[in-house]
Amino acid sequence: MTLLQKYLANKPAGSAAFSLLKEKAIRTVFFFTAFFAVIVIAFIILFLFRDGFPIFTQVGIPGFIFGMDWTPTAMVPSYGIFPLIVGTIFVTIGSMVFAVPLSIGCAIYVSEIASPRMKSILKPAIELLAGIPSVVYGFFGLVVLTTFIRTTFSIPTGETWFAASILLGIMALPTIISISEDAISSVPCEFKEGSLAIGATRWQTIRQVIVPAALSGIAAAIILGIGRAIGETMAVLMVAGNAAIIPDPIWNVLSPIRTLTATIGIEMGEVPVGSSHYSALFGVAIVLLLITLVINLSAVAILSRIREGKTLHITDRIFVSRKTMDRITGLFRYLAIACVAIFVLIAAPLWLSVSILAVIGVWYVAKDRLTQGQIQKIAFAFVVAAAIIVVAILAIILEDIVVHGLPAISWEFLTQPPQDLGRAGGIFPAIIGTLYLVAGAILIALPLGVGAAIYLIEYTRESRITKLIRTGVDLLNGTPSIVFGLFGFAFLVLYLNFGVCVLVGQITLALMVLPTVIRTTEEALKNIPLSLREGSLALGATKWQTIRKVVLPPAIPGIVTGAILSIGRAAGETAPIMFTAVVFSQRFLPTSIFQPVMALPYHLFILATNVPGSSTNRYGTALVLLMLVIGVYSIAIVIRNHFQNKARG
Amino acid sequence: MSENTIISTSNLNLWYHEKHALQSVSMKIPKKKVTALIGPSGCGKSTLLRCFNRLNDLIDHVKITGEITLDNEDIHAPATDVVTLRKKVGMVFQKPNPFPKSIYENVAYGPRVHGVKDKNELDRIVERSLRHAAIWDEVKDRLNDSALGLSGGQQQRLCIARTLAVEPEVILMDEPCSALDPIATAKIENLIELLKQDYTVIIVTHNMQQAARVSDYTGFMYLGKLIECGKTVQIFEHPKEELTENYITGRFG
């Protein structure tokens, strides 16, 4: 008898039954972590409706949605959110007019034209752009962009629809670029070779074969970009001017404007709990949530269709007939003409209008006389310009904040509490507060998220339950951060009576980053080949042993990357914590998780909007926050690249 | 150089990274004949084929020395426009690669990119090309359907029609039948027979019977070198080199 045989023979009776029980228990635990996402989204909807319901009975759904006046603090308050809906839609349209051409140009450049070297510079730059916290964008917009608009167009204030659109456009760039770049890169090489072999130029190939083949992916990218723009709070709040009016005339892009998100962000802090106004803000959140849910679910549906197609033969790709294509290009052409017309007629100063018209005129005269080679040169020039503009935007933002922020940084600034409302002194409590919030958030989100991913990938086949869970995760992912803030306030602060404190902030942030953790862990687990699992199971290992010893170890880099990305996101967010966890000024650090804290993003927000004369410390805070988030993201990128290279061998 | 040569290479070398993939290849391709390139996998026959329309330009880390001429003009000369070159030298790929467009649009794509706009002219070209590729009768009633709905053999003939639509001088075929069943293969082989009345065809194939059936001339390649090149009859019946004989008789490969 060998040692092993002896061991197996001596195994106590009943251990099989025990291990079966253990496996079952583990499976149940994972199921609950996965189902948690569904519970959360259900609770969010429940509590929004619970607190928002009174306003619908008071003014009626049509009166609420189509009411023209939003004057909640007037003697006779009026709760009509139509101007806010219009504001949200207008700002979003404006941001897409700016972001879509730029993003698609940049995506084409990165995937089809850039050398590998350029690619290795551009891709991290785009990821960096995605990592900048929205409050830093808002701060930059407030200080630089609105000033620029005010002086360029000689108007009294730069806080306008135009400014909000540009800023949101910039923020949507990384989303649209990276997803459309993915879509373009995944067009099979055969299409490209087939077209080039006929003697089409590279540009003809891109325009007539590659982009049409990637169209559904690009559409999904744009939809997700729209979702990002609609859900954004802090940045838009800081630059839009926030007058609850419909622009007059309706195309006046230099009019101030107010969005649904900004309304919640501005008014939530000062509203008496339980009043009609309070209820109306929850009503606003319901409308906002419904809009973003529809948008995100449609993008998810398109993307999952593409992903399924990818594994099958190319014949399953979505076929776009010429008529549809012509219709789409036609639509875009009219849209472009309308936008240029609005810009030229209303907004731009004379010299700009004249030069734009001149360029268009020259193009129409010359168009038919150009050779395909010349057209390609012009097109590539535009595409390269798009990429340069994207990089330039990043450079300008970084340069502005680094140059102005560096003088503020000192040992005292980093280690002292603020004085004189933050005009002097340091930001030490804010740094520590942010660290507390982030650490707690990740401690909560990581086990839940990893557990959910393990359940989804390892324990189930696709079924109704997994579909429900996945939809829950997608919905959670598309929920605007301000809605998380509202939910945290209504459920944790008030209903569970935790009060405004660190713990509530941690939980709220954890819920917000949960989808990111689940997604990245799922991806990491999917990359582990089935044969490894089979190898382990074939030796008689149990499912849990296989997961713990064979599947999880190689997936750890992926999971760590996801965790770090979540940390970066949580560190930069303002909206979820501003009603749930933070105070503006605090001389001492909290001694328990049931006390409020200071946090960097919120500190920057208040300094920038409410404390005049704090210019140096604003920039200092922005720089510290930016460095913190960028540092975290860089670590994630380095880890990912390191393991990707390793995997390739 | 003889009147009847359309493409000729002299001392052509190609490196991919460190790999010397083509070594001093010198050969002449006769006009309006079918030339087959045979040899074991990885011998460089597809690489050589892709040199003729400079499709290797798309691949990073490729270095080429030596000369390739088409109609006595150096295809690597600075004055040569690669787009014009590819219009003259069409290509059919191993795996059928119709675009995700309608059947009509697939064939019209080439003429369109070369500036044909007139609808009647396009209709004429599409019909002629599809007829020439022996697929017209099968698709004439569903020209606006997706090309991706066709069978593999039909897709490949559509790709040939697509190539014919720009009226090339030379058609390169990179193992055009390797993804097809025997019946579809027979159709393509018949088509090649017809095509050589008007076009020069260069075909890379793994299948020696196919080379013997369809080609007038054959080149045998081995480890990046052109071992032997001549009339198909001569290569198959009286090879000069021992390597060629071993390969053809199936002693390795």
Coordinates of N, CA and C in Angstrom, one line a residue, chain A residues 463-584:
Chain A
S463 N -28.6 31.6 -17.0 CA -30.0 31.3 -16.7 C -30.8 32.6 -16.4
R464 N -32.0 32.4 -16.0 CA -32.8 33.6 -15.7 C -32.2 34.4 -14.6
I465 N -31.7 33.6 -13.6 CA -31.1 34.2 -12.4 C -29.8 35.0 -12.8
T466 N -29.0 34.4 -13.6 CA -27.7 35.2 -13.9 C -28.1 36.4 -14.8
K467 N -29.1 36.2 -15.6 CA -29.5 37.4 -16.4 C -30.0 38.5 -15.5
L468 N -30.8 38.1 -14.5 CA -31.3 39.1 -13.6 C -30.1 39.8 -12.9
I469 N -29.1 39.0 -12.4 CA -28.0 39.5 -11.7 C -27.2 40.5 -12.6
R470 N -26.9 40.0 -13.9 CA -26.2 40.8 -14.8 C -26.9 42.1 -15.1
T471 N -28.2 42.1 -15.2 CA -29.0 43.3 -15.5 C -28.8 44.2 -14.3
G472 N -28.9 43.6 -13.1 CA -28.7 44.4 -11.9 C -27.4 45.1 -11.9
V473 N -26.3 44.4 -12.2 CA -25.0 45.0 -12.2 C -24.9 46.1 -13.3
D474 N -25.5 45.8 -14.5 CA -25.5 46.8 -15.5 C -26.2 48.1 -15.1
L475 N -27.3 47.9 -14.4 CA -28.1 49.0 -14.0 C -27.3 49.8 -12.9
L476 N -26.7 49.1 -12.0 CA -25.9 49.7 -11.0 C -24.8 50.6 -11.6
N477 N -24.2 50.0 -12.6 CA -23.1 50.6 -13.3 C -23.5 51.9 -14.0
G478 N -24.8 51.9 -14.5 CA -25.2 53.1 -15.2 C -25.9 54.1 -14.3
T479 N -26.0 53.8 -13.0 CA -26.7 54.8 -12.1 C -25.8 56.0 -11.8
P480 N -26.2 57.2 -12.0 CA -25.4 58.4 -11.8 C -25.0 58.5 -10.3
S481 N -23.8 59.0 -10.1 CA -23.2 59.0 -8.8 C -24.0 59.8 -7.8
I482 N -24.7 60.9 -8.3 CA -25.5 61.7 -7.4 C -26.7 60.9 -6.9
V483 N -27.2 59.9 -7.7 CA -28.3 59.1 -7.2 C -27.8 58.2 -6.1
F484 N -26.6 57.7 -6.2 CA -26.0 56.9 -5.0 C -26.0 57.8 -3.8
G485 N -25.6 59.0 -4.0 CA -25.5 60.0 -2.8 C -26.9 60.2 -2.2
L486 N -27.9 60.3 -3.1 CA -29.3 60.5 -2.6 C -29.7 59.3 -1.8
F487 N -29.5 58.1 -2.4 CA -29.9 56.9 -1.8 C -29.2 56.7 -0.4
G488 N -27.9 57.0 -0.4 CA -27.1 56.9 0.9 C -27.8 57.8 1.9
F489 N -28.1 59.0 1.5 CA -28.7 59.9 2.4 C -30.1 59.4 2.9
A490 N -31.0 59.0 2.0 CA -32.3 58.6 2.4 C -32.3 57.3 3.2
F491 N -31.5 56.3 2.8 CA -31.6 55.0 3.4 C -30.7 54.9 4.6
L492 N -29.4 55.3 4.4 CA -28.4 55.0 5.5 C -28.5 56.2 6.5
V493 N -28.4 57.4 6.1 CA -28.3 58.5 7.0 C -29.6 58.7 7.8
L494 N -30.8 58.7 7.0 CA -32.1 58.9 7.7 C -32.8 57.7 8.2
Y495 N -33.0 56.7 7.2 CA -33.8 55.6 7.6 C -33.2 54.7 8.6
L496 N -31.9 54.4 8.4 CA -31.2 53.6 9.4 C -30.6 54.4 10.5
N497 N -30.7 55.7 10.3 CA -30.3 56.6 11.4 C -28.8 56.6 11.7
F498 N -28.0 56.4 10.7 CA -26.5 56.4 11.0 C -26.0 57.8 11.1
G499 N -26.8 58.8 10.5 CA -26.3 60.2 10.5 C -25.2 60.3 9.5
V500 N -24.8 61.6 9.2 CA -23.7 61.8 8.3 C -22.4 61.3 8.9
C501 N -21.8 60.3 8.3 CA -20.6 59.7 8.9 C -19.7 58.9 7.9
V502 N -18.5 58.6 8.4 CA -17.6 57.9 7.5 C -18.2 56.6 7.0
L503 N -18.8 55.8 7.8 CA -19.3 54.5 7.5 C -20.3 54.7 6.3
V504 N -21.2 55.6 6.4 CA -22.2 55.8 5.3 C -21.5 56.1 4.0
G505 N -20.5 57.0 4.1 CA -19.7 57.3 2.9 C -19.1 56.1 2.3
Q506 N -18.5 55.3 3.1 CA -17.8 54.1 2.7 C -18.8 53.2 2.0
I507 N -19.9 53.0 2.6 CA -20.9 52.0 2.0 C -21.4 52.6 0.7
T508 N -21.7 53.9 0.6 CA -22.2 54.5 -0.6 C -21.2 54.4 -1.7
L509 N -19.9 54.7 -1.4 CA -18.8 54.6 -2.4 C -18.7 53.1 -2.8
A510 N -18.8 52.2 -1.9 CA -18.6 50.8 -2.2 C -19.7 50.3 -3.2
L511 N -21.0 50.8 -3.0 CA -22.0 50.4 -3.9 C -21.7 50.9 -5.3
M512 N -21.2 52.1 -5.3 CA -20.9 52.8 -6.6 C -19.8 52.0 -7.4
V513 N -18.7 51.5 -6.7 CA -17.7 50.9 -7.4 C -17.9 49.4 -7.6
L514 N -18.9 48.8 -6.9 CA -19.2 47.4 -7.0 C -19.2 46.9 -8.4
P515 N -19.9 47.5 -9.3 CA -20.0 47.0 -10.7 C -18.6 46.9 -11.3
T516 N -17.7 47.9 -11.1 CA -16.4 47.8 -11.6 C -15.6 46.6 -11.1
V517 N -15.7 46.4 -9.8 CA -15.0 45.2 -9.3 C -15.5 43.9 -9.9
I518 N -16.9 43.8 -10.0 CA -17.5 42.6 -10.5 C -17.0 42.4 -12.0
R519 N -17.1 43.4 -12.8 CA -16.7 43.3 -14.2 C -15.3 42.9 -14.4
T520 N -14.3 43.6 -13.7 CA -12.9 43.3 -13.9 C -12.6 41.9 -13.4
T521 N -13.2 41.5 -12.3 CA -13.0 40.1 -11.8 C -13.5 39.1 -12.8
E522 N -14.7 39.4 -13.3 CA -15.3 38.5 -14.3 C -14.3 38.3 -15.5
E523 N -13.8 39.4 -16.0 CA -12.9 39.3 -17.1 C -11.7 38.5 -16.8
A524 N -11.1 38.7 -15.6 CA -9.9 38.0 -15.1 C -10.2 36.5 -15.1
L525 N -11.4 36.1 -14.5 CA -11.7 34.7 -14.4 C -12.0 34.1 -15.8
K526 N -12.6 34.9 -16.7 CA -12.9 34.3 -18.0 C -11.6 34.0 -18.8
N527 N -10.5 34.7 -18.4 CA -9.3 34.5 -19.2 C -8.6 33.2 -18.7
I528 N -9.0 32.6 -17.6 CA -8.4 31.4 -17.2 C -8.9 30.2 -18.0
P529 N -8.1 29.5 -18.7 CA -8.6 28.5 -19.6 C -9.3 27.4 -18.9
L530 N -10.3 26.8 -19.6 CA -11.2 25.8 -19.0 C -10.3 24.6 -18.7
S531 N -9.3 24.3 -19.5 CA -8.5 23.1 -19.3 C -7.9 23.0 -17.9
L532 N -7.5 24.2 -17.4 CA -6.9 24.2 -16.0 C -8.0 23.7 -15.0
R533 N -9.2 24.2 -15.1 CA -10.2 23.7 -14.2 C -10.5 22.2 -14.4
E534 N -10.6 21.8 -15.6 CA -10.8 20.4 -15.9 C -9.7 19.5 -15.3
G535 N -8.5 20.0 -15.5 CA -7.3 19.3 -15.0 C -7.5 19.1 -13.5
S536 N -7.8 20.1 -12.8 CA -8.0 20.0 -11.3 C -9.1 19.1 -10.9
L537 N -10.3 19.3 -11.6 CA -11.5 18.5 -11.2 C -11.2 17.1 -11.5
A538 N -10.5 16.8 -12.6 CA -10.2 15.4 -12.9 C -9.3 14.7 -11.9
L539 N -8.6 15.4 -11.1 CA -7.9 14.8 -10.0 C -8.7 14.6 -8.8
G540 N -10.0 14.9 -8.9 CA -10.8 14.7 -7.7 C -10.9 15.9 -6.8
A541 N -10.4 17.0 -7.2 CA -10.5 18.2 -6.3 C -12.0 18.7 -6.3
T542 N -12.4 19.3 -5.2 CA -13.8 19.8 -5.2 C -13.8 21.1 -6.0
K543 N -15.0 21.6 -6.2 CA -15.1 22.9 -6.9 C -14.4 24.0 -6.2
W544 N -14.6 24.1 -4.9 CA -14.0 25.2 -4.2 C -12.5 25.1 -4.1
Q545 N -12.0 23.8 -4.0 CA -10.6 23.7 -4.0 C -10.0 24.1 -5.4
T546 N -10.7 23.7 -6.4 CA -10.3 24.1 -7.8 C -10.2 25.7 -7.9
I547 N -11.3 26.3 -7.4 CA -11.4 27.8 -7.5 C -10.2 28.4 -6.7
R548 N -10.1 27.9 -5.5 CA -9.1 28.6 -4.6 C -7.7 28.4 -5.0
K549 N -7.4 27.1 -5.5 CA -6.0 26.8 -5.7 C -5.6 26.9 -7.2
V550 N -6.5 26.8 -8.1 CA -6.1 26.8 -9.5 C -6.6 28.1 -10.3
V551 N -7.9 28.4 -10.0 CA -8.5 29.5 -10.8 C -8.1 30.9 -10.2
L552 N -8.2 31.1 -8.9 CA -8.0 32.4 -8.4 C -6.5 32.9 -8.5
P553 N -5.5 32.1 -8.2 CA -4.2 32.7 -8.2 C -3.8 33.4 -9.5
P554 N -4.0 32.7 -10.7 CA -3.6 33.5 -11.9 C -4.5 34.7 -12.2
A555 N -5.7 34.7 -11.5 CA -6.6 35.8 -11.8 C -6.3 37.0 -10.9
I556 N -5.4 36.9 -10.0 CA -5.2 37.9 -9.0 C -4.8 39.3 -9.6
P557 N -3.8 39.2 -10.6 CA -3.5 40.5 -11.2 C -4.7 41.3 -11.7
G558 N -5.6 40.6 -12.4 CA -6.8 41.2 -12.9 C -7.7 41.8 -11.8
I559 N -7.8 41.0 -10.8 CA -8.6 41.4 -9.7 C -8.0 42.7 -9.0
V560 N -6.7 42.6 -8.8 CA -6.0 43.8 -8.2 C -6.2 45.0 -9.1
T561 N -6.1 44.9 -10.4 CA -6.3 46.0 -11.3 C -7.6 46.6 -11.1
G562 N -8.6 45.7 -11.0 CA -10.0 46.2 -10.9 C -10.2 46.9 -9.5
A563 N -9.6 46.4 -8.5 CA -9.6 47.0 -7.2 C -9.0 48.4 -7.2
I564 N -7.8 48.5 -7.9 CA -7.1 49.8 -7.9 C -7.9 50.8 -8.7
L565 N -8.5 50.4 -9.8 CA -9.3 51.3 -10.6 C -10.5 51.8 -9.8
S566 N -11.0 50.9 -9.0 CA -12.2 51.3 -8.1 C -11.7 52.3 -7.0
I567 N -10.5 52.1 -6.5 CA -9.9 53.0 -5.5 C -9.8 54.4 -6.2
G568 N -9.3 54.4 -7.4 CA -9.1 55.7 -8.1 C -10.4 56.4 -8.2
R569 N -11.4 55.7 -8.7 CA -12.8 56.2 -8.9 C -13.3 56.7 -7.6
A570 N -13.3 55.9 -6.5 CA -13.9 56.3 -5.3 C -13.2 57.5 -4.7
A571 N -11.8 57.6 -4.9 CA -11.1 58.8 -4.3 C -11.5 60.1 -4.9
G572 N -11.9 60.0 -6.2 CA -12.2 61.3 -6.9 C -13.6 61.7 -6.8
E573 N -14.5 60.9 -6.4 CA -16.0 61.2 -6.4 C -16.4 62.1 -5.3
T574 N -17.2 63.1 -5.7 CA -17.8 64.0 -4.8 C -19.2 63.8 -4.5
A575 N -20.0 63.6 -5.6 CA -21.5 63.5 -5.4 C -22.0 62.5 -4.4
P576 N -21.4 61.3 -4.4 CA -22.0 60.3 -3.4 C -21.7 60.6 -2.0
I577 N -20.6 61.4 -1.7 CA -20.3 61.6 -0.3 C -20.8 62.9 0.2
M578 N -21.2 63.8 -0.7 CA -21.4 65.2 -0.1 C -22.6 65.3 0.8
F579 N -23.6 64.4 0.7 CA -24.7 64.5 1.7 C -24.6 63.3 2.7
T580 N -23.6 62.5 2.6 CA -23.6 61.3 3.4 C -22.4 61.2 4.4
A581 N -21.3 61.9 4.1 CA -20.1 61.6 4.9 C -19.2 62.7 5.3
V582 N -19.4 63.9 4.5 CA -18.3 64.9 4.7 C -18.8 66.2 5.4
V583 N -17.9 66.8 5.9 CA -18.1 68.2 6.4 C -17.0 69.0 5.7
F584 N -17.2 70.3 5.7 CA -16.2 71.2 5.0 C -15.0 71.3 5.8

